mmCIF file of C-alpha atoms in Angstrom:
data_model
loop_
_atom_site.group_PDB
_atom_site.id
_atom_site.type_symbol
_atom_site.label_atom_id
_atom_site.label_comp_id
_atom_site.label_asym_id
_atom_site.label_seq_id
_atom_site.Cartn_x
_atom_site.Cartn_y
_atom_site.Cartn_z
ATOM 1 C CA UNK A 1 0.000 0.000 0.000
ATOM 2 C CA UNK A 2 3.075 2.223 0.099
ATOM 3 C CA UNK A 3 3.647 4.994 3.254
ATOM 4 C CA UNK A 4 1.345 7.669 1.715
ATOM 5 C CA UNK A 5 -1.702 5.119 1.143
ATOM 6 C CA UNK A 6 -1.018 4.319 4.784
ATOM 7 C CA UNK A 7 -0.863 7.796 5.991
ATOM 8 C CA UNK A 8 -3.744 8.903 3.690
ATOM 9 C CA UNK A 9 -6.078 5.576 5.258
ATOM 10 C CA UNK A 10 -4.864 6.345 9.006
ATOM 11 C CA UNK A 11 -6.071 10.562 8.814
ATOM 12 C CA UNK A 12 -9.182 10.053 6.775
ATOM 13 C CA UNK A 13 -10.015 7.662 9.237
ATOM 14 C CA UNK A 14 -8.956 9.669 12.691
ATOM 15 C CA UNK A 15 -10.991 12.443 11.055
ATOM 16 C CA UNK A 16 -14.106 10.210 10.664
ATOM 17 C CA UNK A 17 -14.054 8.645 13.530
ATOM 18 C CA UNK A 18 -14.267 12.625 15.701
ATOM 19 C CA UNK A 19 -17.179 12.863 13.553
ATOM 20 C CA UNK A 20 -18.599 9.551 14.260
ATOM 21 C CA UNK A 21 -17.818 9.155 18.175
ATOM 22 C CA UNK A 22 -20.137 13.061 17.968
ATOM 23 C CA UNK A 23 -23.157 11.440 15.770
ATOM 24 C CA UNK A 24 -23.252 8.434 17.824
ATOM 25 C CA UNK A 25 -22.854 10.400 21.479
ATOM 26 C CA UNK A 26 -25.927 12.908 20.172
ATOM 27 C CA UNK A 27 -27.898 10.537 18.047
ATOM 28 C CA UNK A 28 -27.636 13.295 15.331
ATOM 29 C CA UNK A 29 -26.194 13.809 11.455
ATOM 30 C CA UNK A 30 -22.715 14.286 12.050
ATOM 31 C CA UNK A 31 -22.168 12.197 9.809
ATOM 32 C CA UNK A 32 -23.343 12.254 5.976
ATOM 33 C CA UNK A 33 -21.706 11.313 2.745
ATOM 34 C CA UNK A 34 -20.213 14.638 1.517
ATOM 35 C CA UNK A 35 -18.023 14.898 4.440
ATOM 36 C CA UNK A 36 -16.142 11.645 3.501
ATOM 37 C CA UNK A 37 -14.731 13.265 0.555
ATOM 38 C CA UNK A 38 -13.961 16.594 2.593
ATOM 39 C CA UNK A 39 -11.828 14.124 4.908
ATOM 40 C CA UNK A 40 -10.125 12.318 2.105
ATOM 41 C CA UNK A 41 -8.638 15.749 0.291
ATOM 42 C CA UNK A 42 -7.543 16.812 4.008
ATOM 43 C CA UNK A 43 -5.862 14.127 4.617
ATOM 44 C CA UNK A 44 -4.583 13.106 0.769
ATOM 45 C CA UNK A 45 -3.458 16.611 0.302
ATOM 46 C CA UNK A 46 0.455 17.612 1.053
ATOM 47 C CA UNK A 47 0.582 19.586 3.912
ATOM 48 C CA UNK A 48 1.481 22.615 1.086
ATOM 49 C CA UNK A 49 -1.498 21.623 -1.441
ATOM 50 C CA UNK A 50 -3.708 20.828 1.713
ATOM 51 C CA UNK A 51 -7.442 22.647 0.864
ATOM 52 C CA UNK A 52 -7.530 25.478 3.733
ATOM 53 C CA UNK A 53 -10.036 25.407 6.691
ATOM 54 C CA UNK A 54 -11.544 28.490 5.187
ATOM 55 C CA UNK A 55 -12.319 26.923 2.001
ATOM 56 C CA UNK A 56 -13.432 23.592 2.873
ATOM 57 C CA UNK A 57 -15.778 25.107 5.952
ATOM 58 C CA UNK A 58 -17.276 28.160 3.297
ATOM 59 C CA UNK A 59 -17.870 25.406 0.954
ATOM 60 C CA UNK A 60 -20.077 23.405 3.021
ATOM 61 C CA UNK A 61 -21.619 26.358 4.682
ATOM 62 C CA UNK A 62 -22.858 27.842 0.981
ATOM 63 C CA UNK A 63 -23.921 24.199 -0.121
ATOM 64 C CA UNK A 64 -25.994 23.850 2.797
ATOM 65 C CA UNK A 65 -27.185 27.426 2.388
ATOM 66 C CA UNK A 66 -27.973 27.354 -0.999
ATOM 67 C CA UNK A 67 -29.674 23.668 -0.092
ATOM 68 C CA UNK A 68 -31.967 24.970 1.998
ATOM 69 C CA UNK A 69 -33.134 27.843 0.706
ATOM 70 C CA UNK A 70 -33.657 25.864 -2.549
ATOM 71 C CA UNK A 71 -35.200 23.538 -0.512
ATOM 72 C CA UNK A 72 -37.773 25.680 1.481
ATOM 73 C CA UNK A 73 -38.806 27.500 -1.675
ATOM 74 C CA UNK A 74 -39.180 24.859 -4.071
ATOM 75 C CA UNK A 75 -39.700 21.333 -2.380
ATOM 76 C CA UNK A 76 -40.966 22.312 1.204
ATOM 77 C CA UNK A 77 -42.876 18.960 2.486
ATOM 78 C CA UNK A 78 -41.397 16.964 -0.457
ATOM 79 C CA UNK A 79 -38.194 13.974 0.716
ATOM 80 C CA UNK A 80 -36.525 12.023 -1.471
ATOM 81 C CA UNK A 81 -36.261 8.698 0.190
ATOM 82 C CA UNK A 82 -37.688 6.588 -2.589
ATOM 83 C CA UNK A 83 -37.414 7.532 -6.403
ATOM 84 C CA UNK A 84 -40.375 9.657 -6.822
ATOM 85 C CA UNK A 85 -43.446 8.375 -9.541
ATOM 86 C CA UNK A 86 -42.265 9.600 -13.473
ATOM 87 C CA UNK A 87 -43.601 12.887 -13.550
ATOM 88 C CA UNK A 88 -44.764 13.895 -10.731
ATOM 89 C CA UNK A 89 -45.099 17.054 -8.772
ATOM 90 C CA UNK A 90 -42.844 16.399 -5.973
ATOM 91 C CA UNK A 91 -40.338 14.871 -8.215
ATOM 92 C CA UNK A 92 -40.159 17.922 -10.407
ATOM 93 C CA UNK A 93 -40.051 19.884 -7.176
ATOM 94 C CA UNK A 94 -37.102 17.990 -6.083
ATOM 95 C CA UNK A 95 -35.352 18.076 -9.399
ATOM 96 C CA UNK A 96 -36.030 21.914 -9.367
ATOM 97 C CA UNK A 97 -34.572 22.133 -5.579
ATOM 98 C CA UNK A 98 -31.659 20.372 -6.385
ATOM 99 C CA UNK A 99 -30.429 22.338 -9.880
ATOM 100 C CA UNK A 100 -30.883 25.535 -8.403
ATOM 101 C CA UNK A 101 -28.975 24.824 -5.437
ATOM 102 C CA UNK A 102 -26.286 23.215 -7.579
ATOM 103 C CA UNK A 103 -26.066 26.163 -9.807
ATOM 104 C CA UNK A 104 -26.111 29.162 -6.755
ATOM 105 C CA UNK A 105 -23.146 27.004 -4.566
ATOM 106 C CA UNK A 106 -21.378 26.591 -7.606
ATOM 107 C CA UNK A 107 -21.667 30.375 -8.449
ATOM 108 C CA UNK A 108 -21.429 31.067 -4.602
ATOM 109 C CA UNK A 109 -18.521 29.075 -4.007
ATOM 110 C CA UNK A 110 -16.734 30.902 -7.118
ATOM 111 C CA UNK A 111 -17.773 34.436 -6.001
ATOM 112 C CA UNK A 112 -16.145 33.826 -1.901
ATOM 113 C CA UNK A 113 -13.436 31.411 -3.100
ATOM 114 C CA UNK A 114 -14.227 28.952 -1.198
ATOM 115 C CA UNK A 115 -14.486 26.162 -3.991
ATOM 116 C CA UNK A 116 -14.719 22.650 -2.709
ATOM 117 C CA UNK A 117 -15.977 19.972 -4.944
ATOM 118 C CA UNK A 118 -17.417 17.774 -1.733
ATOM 119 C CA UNK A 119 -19.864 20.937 -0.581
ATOM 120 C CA UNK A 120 -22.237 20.076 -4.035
ATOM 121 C CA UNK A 121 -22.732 17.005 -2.785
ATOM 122 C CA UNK A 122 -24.094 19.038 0.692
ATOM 123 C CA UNK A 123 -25.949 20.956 -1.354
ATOM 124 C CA UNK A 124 -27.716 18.124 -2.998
ATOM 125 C CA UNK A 125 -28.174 16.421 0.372
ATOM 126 C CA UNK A 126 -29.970 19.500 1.754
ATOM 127 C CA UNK A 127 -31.648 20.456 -0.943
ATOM 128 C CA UNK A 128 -33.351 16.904 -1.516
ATOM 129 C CA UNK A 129 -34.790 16.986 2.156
ATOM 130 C CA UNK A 130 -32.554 14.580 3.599
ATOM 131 C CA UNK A 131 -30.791 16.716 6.054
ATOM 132 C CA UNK A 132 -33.247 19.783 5.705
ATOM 133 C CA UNK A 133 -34.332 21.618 8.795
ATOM 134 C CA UNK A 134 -32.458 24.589 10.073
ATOM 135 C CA UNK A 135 -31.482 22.277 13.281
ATOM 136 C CA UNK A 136 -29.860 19.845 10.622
ATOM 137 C CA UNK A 137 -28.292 22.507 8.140
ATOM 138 C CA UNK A 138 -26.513 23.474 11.745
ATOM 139 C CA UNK A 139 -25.384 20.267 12.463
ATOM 140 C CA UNK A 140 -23.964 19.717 8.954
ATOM 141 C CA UNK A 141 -22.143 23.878 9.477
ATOM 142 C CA UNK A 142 -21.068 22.240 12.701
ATOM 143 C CA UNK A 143 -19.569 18.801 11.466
ATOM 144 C CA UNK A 144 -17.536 20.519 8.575
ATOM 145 C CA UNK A 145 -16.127 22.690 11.405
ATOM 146 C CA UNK A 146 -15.512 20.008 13.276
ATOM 147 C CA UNK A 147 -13.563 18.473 10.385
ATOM 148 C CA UNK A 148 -11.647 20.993 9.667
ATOM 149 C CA UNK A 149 -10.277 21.783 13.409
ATOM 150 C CA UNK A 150 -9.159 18.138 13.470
ATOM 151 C CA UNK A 151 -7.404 18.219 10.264
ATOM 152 C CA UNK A 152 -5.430 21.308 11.695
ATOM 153 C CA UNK A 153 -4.525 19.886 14.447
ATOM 154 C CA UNK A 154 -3.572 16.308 12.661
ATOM 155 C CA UNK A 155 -1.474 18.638 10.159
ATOM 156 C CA UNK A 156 0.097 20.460 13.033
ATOM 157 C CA UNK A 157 1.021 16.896 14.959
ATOM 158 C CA UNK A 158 2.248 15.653 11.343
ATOM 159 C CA UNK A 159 4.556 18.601 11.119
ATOM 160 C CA UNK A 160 5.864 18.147 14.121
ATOM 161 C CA UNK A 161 6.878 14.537 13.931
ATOM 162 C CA UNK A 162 8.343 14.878 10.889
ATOM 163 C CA UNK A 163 10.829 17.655 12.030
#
């Protein structure tokens, strides 16, 4: 697997498992599949090339922004936990939440720089009602932080070590 696959596996995973040990202790989202990605660039990443705090934690925060406010206008009462019946309302609500909150975090993410590719997958999670409440949108804001704290300090200890 070579040291950097080793390295790579061992962060990821330390920065998972902070998130994890939090869902489990609060019975809450701390967990959800963007944030998997988010962990693998932090902890792939040279310590030079590594994607900054600011970017990683503004991407998530307009994904689940945009999500939500796509959400609230467009879907409301509408989840997608099941593929929706061909042409139907809610579907086309759904579809409609989720392009539009593609397209403003995309153009959102531009506009602050705080591009990260793992925050459209937020949006899309937010946007389709999974994680959709303001509690939840705050949980996901939270979790990214949470993410990113532990990558700085797993950076810092890295550093350290290695001189």
């Amino acid at each position: 697997m070579g040291r950097r696959g080793a390295e790579t596996a061992l962060v990821a995973g330390i920065l998972f498992a902070l998130l994890g040990l939090v869902a489990w202790g609060t019975g809450r989202a701390f967990v959800f599949p963007s944030l998997g990605p988010s962990a693998f660039a932090l902890a792939f990443a040279r310590p030079g090339d590594r994607p900054s705090g600011r970017r990683v934690v503004g991407g998530h925060v307009v994904g689940a922004v945009a999500g939500f406010l796509a959400y609230t206008i467009l879907a409301g009462d509408v989840v997608l936990t099941a593929t929706p019946p061909a042409f139907s309302v809610g579907g086309l609500r759904l579809v409609a939440s989720g392009l539009v909150s593609l397209v403003v975090t995309s153009w959102g993410m531009v506009v602050t720089d705080t591009v990260h590719a793992p925050a459209c997958a937020t949006t899309l999670i937010v946007s389709l009602g999974l994680l959709s409440s303001p509690v939840e949108v705050g949980i996901v804001v939270v979790s990214v932080v949470l993410l990113a704290v532990a990558s700085e300090a797993v950076t810092r200890q890295q550093v350290s070590l290695e001189h």
